Amino acid sequence: MAKIRFLGTCSGTEPFENMHHTSFVIEEKGRTYWFDAGENCSRLAFLQGVDMLSVSSIFISHPHIDHIGGLLNLILLIRQQIWRKDGNPVDGEVKLFVPLDELWESLRKLINITDSRVFSVMNIPTKTIKDGLVFDNGDIRVTTLHNEHEGIPEDGIWNSYSFAIEVAGKKIVYSGDIEWLSELDALVDNGCDMLI
């Protein structure tokens, strides 16, 4: 049975006591799937007992800092756990799904500056998100749809996405940040079990 852990549920705000920027994980069949990475997400997950070596995939809805502010530390914490336990995450890699190639290119440079050993023990294949099915391993299925949170791009390249997540016979729709509620209509078509 899938388990959802909320690590942060506020976004675009100043810090509030006991609240953190957007991030949640879904644990299913020994693997952990990460959605957005607001500040403190890896610390909170670690303290809640999430097995950092089970992180299989990370999905980023859009490149605003309240959704990616903890991504670097998340990757470094996973690397630290691999180093200490001399093990590997599931499948020996952590897949990263991002809306912009530039996001990962910038983060990769920063990782190399802060801890060049990361890539000696971690494989982080990256896929740029587009509308449609982006992930399906038989246990979890993730479909994306662009939204207007960052406006309508002149170049046609969308920077912000919402997700439909199908796991353990349930459908979860995660908006990320959106401009209009109607942007979720196609994802909640035929209903959903949870809307985040």
Short mmCIF file of N, CA and C in Angstrom, two decimals:
data_model
loop_
_atom_site.label_atom_id
_atom_site.label_comp_id
_atom_site.label_asym_id
_atom_site.label_seq_id
_atom_site.Cartn_x
_atom_site.Cartn_y
_atom_site.Cartn_z
N MET A 1 0.84 -1.19 0.00
CA MET A 1 0.00 0.00 0.00
C MET A 1 0.88 1.24 0.00
N ALA A 2 0.60 2.17 -0.86
CA ALA A 2 1.39 3.39 -0.97
C ALA A 2 1.21 4.27 0.25
N LYS A 3 2.27 4.99 0.59
CA LYS A 3 2.23 5.91 1.72
C LYS A 3 2.70 7.28 1.23
N ILE A 4 1.98 8.33 1.62
CA ILE A 4 2.36 9.70 1.27
C ILE A 4 2.85 10.40 2.54
N ARG A 5 4.00 11.04 2.43
CA ARG A 5 4.52 11.86 3.53
C ARG A 5 4.64 13.30 3.03
N PHE A 6 3.99 14.21 3.72
CA PHE A 6 4.09 15.63 3.38
C PHE A 6 5.24 16.23 4.17
N LEU A 7 6.18 16.82 3.45
CA LEU A 7 7.37 17.41 4.07
C LEU A 7 7.27 18.93 4.12
N GLY A 8 6.42 19.50 3.30
CA GLY A 8 6.19 20.93 3.27
C GLY A 8 4.92 21.21 2.49
N THR A 9 4.11 22.12 3.00
CA THR A 9 2.81 22.36 2.37
C THR A 9 2.54 23.85 2.11
N CYS A 10 3.54 24.69 2.27
CA CYS A 10 3.31 26.10 1.94
C CYS A 10 4.30 26.51 0.86
N SER A 11 3.96 27.54 0.13
CA SER A 11 4.87 27.97 -0.93
C SER A 11 4.77 29.46 -1.14
N GLY A 12 5.85 30.04 -1.61
CA GLY A 12 5.88 31.44 -1.93
C GLY A 12 5.71 32.36 -0.75
N THR A 13 6.03 31.88 0.43
CA THR A 13 5.82 32.67 1.64
C THR A 13 7.11 32.81 2.44
N GLU A 14 7.07 33.70 3.41
CA GLU A 14 8.15 33.78 4.39
C GLU A 14 8.04 32.55 5.29
N PRO A 15 9.09 32.24 6.05
CA PRO A 15 9.02 31.07 6.94
C PRO A 15 7.95 31.22 8.03
N PHE A 16 7.27 30.12 8.30
CA PHE A 16 6.32 30.02 9.40
C PHE A 16 6.78 28.90 10.31
N GLU A 17 6.53 29.03 11.59
CA GLU A 17 6.90 27.98 12.53
C GLU A 17 6.23 26.68 12.14
N ASN A 18 7.01 25.61 12.09
CA ASN A 18 6.53 24.26 11.79
C ASN A 18 5.91 24.11 10.40
N MET A 19 6.23 25.00 9.48
CA MET A 19 5.77 24.86 8.10
C MET A 19 6.97 25.03 7.17
N HIS A 20 6.95 24.30 6.08
CA HIS A 20 8.06 24.33 5.14
C HIS A 20 7.53 24.40 3.73
N HIS A 21 8.40 24.77 2.81
CA HIS A 21 8.00 24.89 1.41
C HIS A 21 7.69 23.52 0.82
N THR A 22 6.99 23.55 -0.29
CA THR A 22 6.35 22.39 -0.90
C THR A 22 7.29 21.22 -1.18
N SER A 23 6.88 20.07 -0.69
CA SER A 23 7.56 18.81 -0.99
C SER A 23 6.76 17.67 -0.37
N PHE A 24 6.65 16.57 -1.11
CA PHE A 24 6.07 15.36 -0.54
C PHE A 24 6.68 14.15 -1.23
N VAL A 25 6.59 13.01 -0.55
CA VAL A 25 7.11 11.77 -1.12
C VAL A 25 6.00 10.72 -1.10
N ILE A 26 6.09 9.83 -2.06
CA ILE A 26 5.22 8.66 -2.10
C ILE A 26 6.13 7.45 -1.98
N GLU A 27 5.84 6.61 -1.00
CA GLU A 27 6.61 5.37 -0.80
C GLU A 27 5.74 4.20 -1.27
N GLU A 28 6.30 3.41 -2.16
CA GLU A 28 5.57 2.27 -2.72
C GLU A 28 6.54 1.15 -3.04
N LYS A 29 6.30 -0.02 -2.47
CA LYS A 29 7.08 -1.23 -2.74
C LYS A 29 8.58 -1.00 -2.61
N GLY A 30 8.98 -0.37 -1.52
CA GLY A 30 10.40 -0.20 -1.23
C GLY A 30 11.10 0.92 -1.97
N ARG A 31 10.35 1.69 -2.74
CA ARG A 31 10.93 2.82 -3.46
C ARG A 31 10.24 4.11 -3.04
N THR A 32 10.99 5.20 -3.14
CA THR A 32 10.46 6.51 -2.77
C THR A 32 10.50 7.42 -3.99
N TYR A 33 9.37 8.09 -4.22
CA TYR A 33 9.22 9.01 -5.35
C TYR A 33 8.99 10.41 -4.77
N TRP A 34 9.83 11.34 -5.16
CA TRP A 34 9.87 12.68 -4.57
C TRP A 34 9.19 13.68 -5.50
N PHE A 35 8.33 14.54 -4.95
CA PHE A 35 7.67 15.58 -5.73
C PHE A 35 7.98 16.94 -5.13
N ASP A 36 8.71 17.72 -5.89
CA ASP A 36 9.23 19.02 -5.49
C ASP A 36 10.16 18.87 -4.27
N ALA A 37 10.98 19.90 -4.09
CA ALA A 37 12.03 19.80 -3.07
C ALA A 37 12.23 21.16 -2.40
N GLY A 38 11.21 21.59 -1.66
CA GLY A 38 11.33 22.83 -0.91
C GLY A 38 12.38 22.71 0.18
N GLU A 39 12.82 23.86 0.70
CA GLU A 39 13.86 23.85 1.73
C GLU A 39 13.49 22.91 2.87
N ASN A 40 14.50 22.31 3.47
CA ASN A 40 14.38 21.39 4.60
C ASN A 40 13.74 20.05 4.27
N CYS A 41 13.39 19.79 3.02
CA CYS A 41 12.68 18.55 2.70
C CYS A 41 13.49 17.31 3.05
N SER A 42 14.77 17.30 2.74
CA SER A 42 15.57 16.10 3.01
C SER A 42 15.76 15.90 4.51
N ARG A 43 15.94 16.98 5.25
CA ARG A 43 16.09 16.88 6.71
C ARG A 43 14.82 16.29 7.33
N LEU A 44 13.67 16.83 6.93
CA LEU A 44 12.41 16.34 7.48
C LEU A 44 12.16 14.89 7.09
N ALA A 45 12.45 14.53 5.86
CA ALA A 45 12.28 13.14 5.43
C ALA A 45 13.18 12.21 6.23
N PHE A 46 14.43 12.60 6.40
CA PHE A 46 15.38 11.79 7.16
C PHE A 46 14.88 11.60 8.59
N LEU A 47 14.43 12.69 9.22
CA LEU A 47 13.94 12.62 10.60
C LEU A 47 12.65 11.80 10.72
N GLN A 48 11.86 11.74 9.64
CA GLN A 48 10.64 10.93 9.64
C GLN A 48 10.90 9.47 9.29
N GLY A 49 12.15 9.14 9.03
CA GLY A 49 12.49 7.75 8.76
C GLY A 49 12.44 7.33 7.31
N VAL A 50 12.37 8.28 6.39
CA VAL A 50 12.41 7.92 4.97
C VAL A 50 13.79 7.36 4.66
N ASP A 51 13.82 6.21 4.03
CA ASP A 51 15.09 5.59 3.62
C ASP A 51 15.61 6.35 2.40
N MET A 52 16.65 7.15 2.60
CA MET A 52 17.16 7.97 1.52
C MET A 52 17.76 7.13 0.39
N LEU A 53 18.14 5.90 0.69
CA LEU A 53 18.66 5.03 -0.35
C LEU A 53 17.56 4.44 -1.23
N SER A 54 16.30 4.64 -0.81
CA SER A 54 15.18 4.13 -1.61
C SER A 54 14.66 5.16 -2.59
N VAL A 55 15.24 6.38 -2.60
CA VAL A 55 14.75 7.42 -3.51
C VAL A 55 15.05 6.98 -4.94
N SER A 56 13.99 6.81 -5.71
CA SER A 56 14.11 6.32 -7.08
C SER A 56 14.04 7.45 -8.09
N SER A 57 13.12 8.40 -7.85
CA SER A 57 12.88 9.46 -8.82
C SER A 57 12.49 10.74 -8.10
N ILE A 58 12.87 11.87 -8.70
CA ILE A 58 12.52 13.19 -8.19
C ILE A 58 11.84 13.96 -9.32
N PHE A 59 10.66 14.50 -9.05
CA PHE A 59 9.89 15.24 -10.04
C PHE A 59 9.76 16.69 -9.59
N ILE A 60 10.18 17.62 -10.42
CA ILE A 60 10.13 19.04 -10.08
C ILE A 60 9.07 19.71 -10.96
N SER A 61 8.12 20.41 -10.31
CA SER A 61 7.00 21.01 -11.05
C SER A 61 7.41 22.28 -11.80
N HIS A 62 8.26 23.10 -11.18
CA HIS A 62 8.71 24.35 -11.82
C HIS A 62 9.91 24.89 -11.04
N PRO A 63 10.68 25.79 -11.63
CA PRO A 63 11.96 26.17 -11.04
C PRO A 63 11.94 27.30 -10.01
N HIS A 64 10.82 27.58 -9.37
CA HIS A 64 10.83 28.59 -8.32
C HIS A 64 11.49 28.03 -7.06
N ILE A 65 12.19 28.89 -6.35
CA ILE A 65 13.04 28.45 -5.23
C ILE A 65 12.24 27.75 -4.13
N ASP A 66 10.94 28.11 -3.94
CA ASP A 66 10.16 27.43 -2.90
C ASP A 66 9.82 25.99 -3.28
N HIS A 67 10.13 25.60 -4.52
CA HIS A 67 9.91 24.21 -4.96
C HIS A 67 11.22 23.47 -5.22
N ILE A 68 12.34 24.19 -5.29
CA ILE A 68 13.63 23.53 -5.56
C ILE A 68 14.71 23.89 -4.54
N GLY A 69 14.37 24.70 -3.54
CA GLY A 69 15.38 25.18 -2.59
C GLY A 69 16.08 24.09 -1.80
N GLY A 70 15.50 22.91 -1.71
CA GLY A 70 16.13 21.81 -0.98
C GLY A 70 16.71 20.73 -1.88
N LEU A 71 16.67 20.94 -3.20
CA LEU A 71 17.10 19.89 -4.13
C LEU A 71 18.58 19.57 -4.01
N LEU A 72 19.42 20.57 -3.91
CA LEU A 72 20.86 20.31 -3.77
C LEU A 72 21.14 19.51 -2.51
N ASN A 73 20.57 19.91 -1.39
CA ASN A 73 20.82 19.19 -0.15
C ASN A 73 20.25 17.77 -0.20
N LEU A 74 19.13 17.59 -0.87
CA LEU A 74 18.56 16.25 -1.04
C LEU A 74 19.55 15.33 -1.76
N ILE A 75 20.10 15.81 -2.85
CA ILE A 75 21.07 15.00 -3.60
C ILE A 75 22.31 14.72 -2.76
N LEU A 76 22.78 15.72 -2.04
CA LEU A 76 23.97 15.53 -1.21
C LEU A 76 23.70 14.56 -0.05
N LEU A 77 22.50 14.58 0.53
CA LEU A 77 22.17 13.66 1.61
C LEU A 77 22.08 12.23 1.10
N ILE A 78 21.52 12.04 -0.09
CA ILE A 78 21.48 10.70 -0.67
C ILE A 78 22.91 10.21 -0.90
N ARG A 79 23.76 11.06 -1.45
CA ARG A 79 25.16 10.69 -1.67
C ARG A 79 25.83 10.32 -0.35
N GLN A 80 25.57 11.09 0.69
CA GLN A 80 26.16 10.81 2.00
C GLN A 80 25.73 9.44 2.51
N GLN A 81 24.47 9.09 2.34
CA GLN A 81 23.98 7.78 2.78
C GLN A 81 24.62 6.65 1.97
N ILE A 82 24.80 6.85 0.69
CA ILE A 82 25.47 5.85 -0.14
C ILE A 82 26.90 5.65 0.36
N TRP A 83 27.58 6.76 0.60
CA TRP A 83 28.98 6.71 1.04
C TRP A 83 29.11 5.97 2.36
N ARG A 84 28.23 6.27 3.32
CA ARG A 84 28.29 5.64 4.64
C ARG A 84 27.94 4.17 4.61
N LYS A 85 26.93 3.82 3.83
CA LYS A 85 26.44 2.44 3.82
C LYS A 85 27.05 1.62 2.70
N ASP A 86 27.85 2.28 1.86
CA ASP A 86 28.47 1.60 0.73
C ASP A 86 27.42 0.84 -0.08
N GLY A 87 26.26 1.45 -0.22
CA GLY A 87 25.17 0.86 -0.99
C GLY A 87 24.81 1.76 -2.14
N ASN A 88 23.68 1.50 -2.74
CA ASN A 88 23.19 2.30 -3.86
C ASN A 88 21.70 2.52 -3.71
N PRO A 89 21.20 3.62 -4.27
CA PRO A 89 19.76 3.76 -4.31
C PRO A 89 19.17 2.69 -5.21
N VAL A 90 17.86 2.51 -5.16
CA VAL A 90 17.20 1.51 -6.00
C VAL A 90 17.63 1.71 -7.45
N ASP A 91 17.98 0.62 -8.10
CA ASP A 91 18.44 0.61 -9.48
C ASP A 91 19.78 1.32 -9.67
N GLY A 92 20.46 1.71 -8.58
CA GLY A 92 21.76 2.35 -8.69
C GLY A 92 21.72 3.77 -9.22
N GLU A 93 20.53 4.37 -9.26
CA GLU A 93 20.44 5.72 -9.79
C GLU A 93 19.22 6.43 -9.21
N VAL A 94 19.23 7.75 -9.32
CA VAL A 94 18.08 8.58 -8.96
C VAL A 94 17.71 9.36 -10.21
N LYS A 95 16.54 9.09 -10.75
CA LYS A 95 16.08 9.79 -11.96
C LYS A 95 15.53 11.15 -11.57
N LEU A 96 15.89 12.17 -12.33
CA LEU A 96 15.46 13.53 -12.06
C LEU A 96 14.65 14.04 -13.25
N PHE A 97 13.43 14.52 -12.97
CA PHE A 97 12.54 15.05 -13.99
C PHE A 97 12.37 16.54 -13.72
N VAL A 98 12.80 17.37 -14.67
CA VAL A 98 12.79 18.83 -14.48
C VAL A 98 12.11 19.51 -15.67
N PRO A 99 11.53 20.69 -15.45
CA PRO A 99 10.89 21.39 -16.55
C PRO A 99 11.86 22.11 -17.49
N LEU A 100 13.08 22.34 -17.04
CA LEU A 100 14.06 23.08 -17.84
C LEU A 100 15.43 22.41 -17.75
N ASP A 101 16.07 22.18 -18.90
CA ASP A 101 17.42 21.62 -18.89
C ASP A 101 18.38 22.50 -18.09
N GLU A 102 18.21 23.82 -18.20
CA GLU A 102 19.11 24.76 -17.52
C GLU A 102 19.10 24.58 -16.01
N LEU A 103 17.99 24.13 -15.46
CA LEU A 103 17.89 23.91 -14.01
C LEU A 103 18.91 22.86 -13.58
N TRP A 104 18.93 21.72 -14.27
CA TRP A 104 19.86 20.66 -13.91
C TRP A 104 21.30 21.04 -14.25
N GLU A 105 21.51 21.70 -15.37
CA GLU A 105 22.87 22.12 -15.74
C GLU A 105 23.47 23.03 -14.67
N SER A 106 22.69 23.97 -14.16
CA SER A 106 23.16 24.87 -13.11
C SER A 106 23.41 24.11 -11.82
N LEU A 107 22.50 23.22 -11.47
CA LEU A 107 22.65 22.45 -10.24
C LEU A 107 23.86 21.52 -10.31
N ARG A 108 24.07 20.91 -11.47
CA ARG A 108 25.22 20.02 -11.65
C ARG A 108 26.53 20.79 -11.42
N LYS A 109 26.62 22.01 -11.93
CA LYS A 109 27.83 22.82 -11.72
C LYS A 109 28.03 23.12 -10.24
N LEU A 110 26.94 23.45 -9.56
CA LEU A 110 27.04 23.75 -8.13
C LEU A 110 27.44 22.51 -7.34
N ILE A 111 26.89 21.36 -7.69
CA ILE A 111 27.27 20.11 -7.01
C ILE A 111 28.76 19.84 -7.20
N ASN A 112 29.26 20.01 -8.41
CA ASN A 112 30.69 19.77 -8.66
C ASN A 112 31.58 20.69 -7.84
N ILE A 113 31.12 21.92 -7.60
CA ILE A 113 31.89 22.85 -6.79
C ILE A 113 31.85 22.45 -5.32
N THR A 114 30.68 22.02 -4.83
CA THR A 114 30.53 21.75 -3.40
C THR A 114 30.94 20.33 -2.99
N ASP A 115 30.74 19.35 -3.87
CA ASP A 115 31.07 17.97 -3.52
C ASP A 115 31.23 17.16 -4.81
N SER A 116 32.41 17.20 -5.38
CA SER A 116 32.65 16.54 -6.67
C SER A 116 32.53 15.02 -6.59
N ARG A 117 32.46 14.45 -5.38
CA ARG A 117 32.34 12.99 -5.23
C ARG A 117 30.94 12.48 -5.54
N VAL A 118 29.96 13.38 -5.61
CA VAL A 118 28.59 12.95 -5.84
C VAL A 118 28.49 12.05 -7.07
N PHE A 119 29.07 12.47 -8.17
CA PHE A 119 28.90 11.74 -9.42
C PHE A 119 29.79 10.50 -9.50
N SER A 120 30.67 10.31 -8.53
CA SER A 120 31.45 9.07 -8.49
C SER A 120 30.63 7.93 -7.88
N VAL A 121 29.57 8.27 -7.12
CA VAL A 121 28.76 7.23 -6.49
C VAL A 121 27.29 7.28 -6.90
N MET A 122 26.89 8.34 -7.61
CA MET A 122 25.49 8.47 -8.02
C MET A 122 25.37 8.66 -9.51
N ASN A 123 24.38 8.01 -10.08
CA ASN A 123 24.01 8.25 -11.47
C ASN A 123 22.68 9.01 -11.42
N ILE A 124 22.63 10.19 -12.03
CA ILE A 124 21.42 11.01 -12.00
C ILE A 124 20.99 11.32 -13.43
N PRO A 125 20.36 10.35 -14.11
CA PRO A 125 19.85 10.66 -15.45
C PRO A 125 18.72 11.67 -15.35
N THR A 126 18.72 12.64 -16.24
CA THR A 126 17.75 13.72 -16.18
C THR A 126 16.89 13.74 -17.44
N LYS A 127 15.61 13.97 -17.22
CA LYS A 127 14.68 14.06 -18.34
C LYS A 127 13.92 15.38 -18.23
N THR A 128 13.83 16.09 -19.35
CA THR A 128 13.05 17.32 -19.38
C THR A 128 11.58 16.97 -19.54
N ILE A 129 10.75 17.52 -18.67
CA ILE A 129 9.32 17.24 -18.67
C ILE A 129 8.64 17.90 -19.87
N LYS A 130 7.77 17.15 -20.47
CA LYS A 130 6.87 17.64 -21.51
C LYS A 130 5.47 17.12 -21.16
N ASP A 131 4.43 17.62 -21.80
CA ASP A 131 3.08 17.13 -21.55
C ASP A 131 2.98 15.64 -21.88
N GLY A 132 2.28 14.90 -21.03
CA GLY A 132 2.03 13.49 -21.29
C GLY A 132 2.67 12.58 -20.26
N LEU A 133 2.69 11.31 -20.56
CA LEU A 133 3.28 10.31 -19.67
C LEU A 133 4.79 10.51 -19.61
N VAL A 134 5.33 10.72 -18.40
CA VAL A 134 6.78 10.90 -18.26
C VAL A 134 7.44 9.75 -17.51
N PHE A 135 6.62 8.94 -16.79
CA PHE A 135 7.23 7.87 -16.00
C PHE A 135 6.19 6.77 -15.77
N ASP A 136 6.62 5.53 -15.95
CA ASP A 136 5.76 4.38 -15.65
C ASP A 136 6.66 3.17 -15.46
N ASN A 137 6.78 2.72 -14.22
CA ASN A 137 7.61 1.54 -13.95
C ASN A 137 6.77 0.34 -13.52
N GLY A 138 5.45 0.44 -13.69
CA GLY A 138 4.56 -0.64 -13.29
C GLY A 138 4.01 -0.46 -11.89
N ASP A 139 4.71 0.27 -11.03
CA ASP A 139 4.24 0.55 -9.67
C ASP A 139 3.65 1.94 -9.54
N ILE A 140 4.19 2.87 -10.29
CA ILE A 140 3.72 4.25 -10.25
C ILE A 140 3.79 4.83 -11.66
N ARG A 141 2.79 5.63 -11.97
CA ARG A 141 2.69 6.22 -13.30
C ARG A 141 2.49 7.72 -13.11
N VAL A 142 3.29 8.54 -13.81
CA VAL A 142 3.23 9.99 -13.67
C VAL A 142 3.00 10.62 -15.04
N THR A 143 1.91 11.38 -15.13
CA THR A 143 1.56 12.11 -16.34
C THR A 143 1.60 13.60 -16.02
N THR A 144 2.10 14.42 -16.94
CA THR A 144 2.23 15.85 -16.68
C THR A 144 1.40 16.66 -17.67
N LEU A 145 1.05 17.86 -17.23
CA LEU A 145 0.35 18.81 -18.07
C LEU A 145 0.84 20.21 -17.70
N HIS A 146 1.24 20.97 -18.70
CA HIS A 146 1.75 22.32 -18.43
C HIS A 146 0.65 23.20 -17.85
N ASN A 147 1.07 24.25 -17.14
CA ASN A 147 0.12 25.24 -16.63
C ASN A 147 0.71 26.64 -16.83
N GLU A 148 -0.08 27.66 -16.56
CA GLU A 148 0.32 29.03 -16.83
C GLU A 148 0.90 29.75 -15.62
N HIS A 149 1.37 29.01 -14.62
CA HIS A 149 1.91 29.65 -13.43
C HIS A 149 3.05 30.62 -13.75
N GLU A 150 3.86 30.30 -14.73
CA GLU A 150 4.95 31.18 -15.14
C GLU A 150 4.61 31.94 -16.42
N GLY A 151 3.33 32.01 -16.74
CA GLY A 151 2.90 32.72 -17.94
C GLY A 151 2.92 31.84 -19.17
N ILE A 152 2.46 32.40 -20.26
CA ILE A 152 2.45 31.69 -21.54
C ILE A 152 3.77 32.01 -22.24
N PRO A 153 4.59 31.00 -22.49
CA PRO A 153 5.92 31.27 -23.05
C PRO A 153 5.86 31.68 -24.52
N GLU A 154 6.63 32.68 -24.87
CA GLU A 154 6.70 33.13 -26.27
C GLU A 154 7.35 32.08 -27.15
N ASP A 155 8.31 31.31 -26.57
CA ASP A 155 9.02 30.31 -27.35
C ASP A 155 8.32 28.95 -27.36
N GLY A 156 7.19 28.84 -26.66
CA GLY A 156 6.43 27.60 -26.65
C GLY A 156 6.98 26.56 -25.68
N ILE A 157 8.01 26.90 -24.93
CA ILE A 157 8.60 25.95 -23.96
C ILE A 157 8.04 26.27 -22.58
N TRP A 158 7.23 25.36 -22.08
CA TRP A 158 6.57 25.57 -20.79
C TRP A 158 7.55 25.31 -19.65
N ASN A 159 7.43 26.08 -18.56
CA ASN A 159 8.32 25.96 -17.41
C ASN A 159 7.64 25.42 -16.16
N SER A 160 6.33 25.24 -16.21
CA SER A 160 5.58 24.85 -15.02
C SER A 160 4.58 23.75 -15.37
N TYR A 161 4.53 22.72 -14.51
CA TYR A 161 3.70 21.55 -14.79
C TYR A 161 2.94 21.09 -13.56
N SER A 162 1.81 20.45 -13.81
CA SER A 162 1.04 19.75 -12.80
C SER A 162 1.15 18.25 -13.10
N PHE A 163 0.86 17.42 -12.10
CA PHE A 163 1.08 15.98 -12.22
C PHE A 163 -0.19 15.18 -11.89
N ALA A 164 -0.43 14.13 -12.64
CA ALA A 164 -1.38 13.08 -12.27
C ALA A 164 -0.55 11.86 -11.92
N ILE A 165 -0.70 11.38 -10.71
CA ILE A 165 0.10 10.27 -10.20
C ILE A 165 -0.83 9.09 -9.94
N GLU A 166 -0.59 7.98 -10.58
CA GLU A 166 -1.38 6.78 -10.36
C GLU A 166 -0.53 5.76 -9.63
N VAL A 167 -1.00 5.36 -8.44
CA VAL A 167 -0.23 4.42 -7.62
C VAL A 167 -1.20 3.62 -6.74
N ALA A 168 -0.97 2.35 -6.64
CA ALA A 168 -1.76 1.44 -5.79
C ALA A 168 -3.27 1.60 -6.03
N GLY A 169 -3.64 1.72 -7.31
CA GLY A 169 -5.05 1.82 -7.66
C GLY A 169 -5.70 3.17 -7.34
N LYS A 170 -4.91 4.15 -6.98
CA LYS A 170 -5.42 5.49 -6.66
C LYS A 170 -4.83 6.51 -7.63
N LYS A 171 -5.56 7.62 -7.77
CA LYS A 171 -5.09 8.71 -8.61
C LYS A 171 -4.95 9.97 -7.76
N ILE A 172 -3.75 10.53 -7.78
CA ILE A 172 -3.43 11.75 -7.04
C ILE A 172 -3.10 12.81 -8.06
N VAL A 173 -3.71 13.98 -7.95
CA VAL A 173 -3.38 15.09 -8.82
C VAL A 173 -2.68 16.15 -7.97
N TYR A 174 -1.49 16.52 -8.39
CA TYR A 174 -0.69 17.54 -7.71
C TYR A 174 -0.56 18.75 -8.63
N SER A 175 -1.07 19.88 -8.18
CA SER A 175 -1.11 21.06 -9.04
C SER A 175 0.23 21.73 -9.22
N GLY A 176 1.17 21.55 -8.25
CA GLY A 176 2.32 22.44 -8.24
C GLY A 176 1.76 23.81 -7.93
N ASP A 177 2.13 24.82 -8.68
CA ASP A 177 1.47 26.12 -8.60
C ASP A 177 0.79 26.34 -9.95
N ILE A 178 -0.40 26.89 -9.92
CA ILE A 178 -1.15 27.11 -11.16
C ILE A 178 -1.66 28.54 -11.21
N GLU A 179 -2.03 28.97 -12.40
CA GLU A 179 -2.63 30.29 -12.58
C GLU A 179 -4.16 30.20 -12.44
N TRP A 180 -4.74 29.14 -13.03
CA TRP A 180 -6.20 28.97 -13.04
C TRP A 180 -6.55 27.56 -12.60
N LEU A 181 -7.56 27.42 -11.76
CA LEU A 181 -8.00 26.11 -11.32
C LEU A 181 -8.41 25.23 -12.50
N SER A 182 -8.96 25.84 -13.54
CA SER A 182 -9.40 25.09 -14.72
C SER A 182 -8.24 24.38 -15.42
N GLU A 183 -7.00 24.78 -15.13
CA GLU A 183 -5.84 24.11 -15.74
C GLU A 183 -5.72 22.66 -15.30
N LEU A 184 -6.40 22.30 -14.23
CA LEU A 184 -6.35 20.92 -13.73
C LEU A 184 -7.45 20.04 -14.30
N ASP A 185 -8.38 20.63 -15.05
CA ASP A 185 -9.54 19.88 -15.55
C ASP A 185 -9.14 18.59 -16.26
N ALA A 186 -8.19 18.67 -17.16
CA ALA A 186 -7.80 17.48 -17.93
C ALA A 186 -7.20 16.40 -17.04
N LEU A 187 -6.52 16.81 -15.96
CA LEU A 187 -5.89 15.82 -15.07
C LEU A 187 -6.90 15.18 -14.12
N VAL A 188 -7.93 15.92 -13.74
CA VAL A 188 -8.92 15.36 -12.82
C VAL A 188 -10.13 14.80 -13.57
N ASP A 189 -10.05 14.81 -14.91
CA ASP A 189 -11.11 14.21 -15.72
C ASP A 189 -11.36 12.79 -15.22
N ASN A 190 -12.59 12.42 -15.07
CA ASN A 190 -12.99 11.12 -14.51
C ASN A 190 -12.64 11.01 -13.03
N GLY A 191 -12.34 12.13 -12.37
CA GLY A 191 -12.14 12.14 -10.92
C GLY A 191 -10.72 11.82 -10.50
N CYS A 192 -10.49 12.00 -9.23
CA CYS A 192 -9.21 11.62 -8.60
C CYS A 192 -9.48 11.33 -7.14
N ASP A 193 -8.58 10.60 -6.51
CA ASP A 193 -8.75 10.22 -5.11
C ASP A 193 -8.20 11.29 -4.17
N MET A 194 -7.24 12.07 -4.64
CA MET A 194 -6.66 13.12 -3.81
C MET A 194 -6.20 14.24 -4.71
N LEU A 195 -6.51 15.48 -4.33
CA LEU A 195 -6.04 16.66 -5.05
C LEU A 195 -5.15 17.45 -4.11
N ILE A 196 -3.90 17.64 -4.53
CA ILE A 196 -2.93 18.38 -3.71
C ILE A 196 -2.63 19.69 -4.42
#
